[in-house]
PDB file of C-alpha atoms in Angstrom:
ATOM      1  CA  UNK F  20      97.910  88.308 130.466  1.00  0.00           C
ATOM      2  CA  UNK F  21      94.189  87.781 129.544  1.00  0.00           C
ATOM      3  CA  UNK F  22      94.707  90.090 126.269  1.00  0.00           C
ATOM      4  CA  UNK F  23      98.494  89.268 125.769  1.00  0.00           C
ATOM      5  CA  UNK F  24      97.703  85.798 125.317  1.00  0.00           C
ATOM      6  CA  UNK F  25      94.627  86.415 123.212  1.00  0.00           C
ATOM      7  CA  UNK F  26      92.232  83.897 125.141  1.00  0.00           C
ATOM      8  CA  UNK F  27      88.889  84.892 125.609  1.00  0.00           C
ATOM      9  CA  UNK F  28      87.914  81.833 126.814  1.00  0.00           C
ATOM     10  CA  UNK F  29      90.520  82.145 129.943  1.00  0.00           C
ATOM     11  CA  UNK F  30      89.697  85.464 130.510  1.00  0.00           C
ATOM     12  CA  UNK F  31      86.164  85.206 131.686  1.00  0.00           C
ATOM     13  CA  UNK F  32      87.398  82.441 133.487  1.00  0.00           C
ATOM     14  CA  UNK F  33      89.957  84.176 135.140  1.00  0.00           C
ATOM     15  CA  UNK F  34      87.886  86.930 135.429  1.00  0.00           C
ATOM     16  CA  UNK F  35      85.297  85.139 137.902  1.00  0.00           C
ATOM     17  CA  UNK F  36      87.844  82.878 139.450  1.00  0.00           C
ATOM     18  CA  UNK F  37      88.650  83.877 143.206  1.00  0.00           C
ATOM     19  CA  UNK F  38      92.081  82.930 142.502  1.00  0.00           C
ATOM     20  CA  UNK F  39      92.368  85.415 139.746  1.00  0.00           C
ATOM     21  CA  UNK F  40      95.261  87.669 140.547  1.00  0.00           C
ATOM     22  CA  UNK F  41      95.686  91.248 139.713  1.00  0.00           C
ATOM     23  CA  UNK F  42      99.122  90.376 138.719  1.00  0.00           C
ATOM     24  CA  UNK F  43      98.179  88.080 135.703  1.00  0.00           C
ATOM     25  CA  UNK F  44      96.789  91.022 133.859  1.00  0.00           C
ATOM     26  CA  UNK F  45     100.527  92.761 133.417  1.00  0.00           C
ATOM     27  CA  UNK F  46     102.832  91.230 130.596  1.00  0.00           C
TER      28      UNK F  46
END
């Protein structure tokens, strides 16, 4: 949901977080 939600700032974030789940990314 990095693009759906249109935060860049969470996405590189989220991106490097080891929590970051696969999962997020679909709507």
């Amino acid at each position: 949901s990095r693009y759906e939600s249109g935060s860049d700032h969470v996405d590189a974030k989220e991106d490097i977080s080891p929590t970051y789940d696969p999962r997020e990314d679909e709507p």
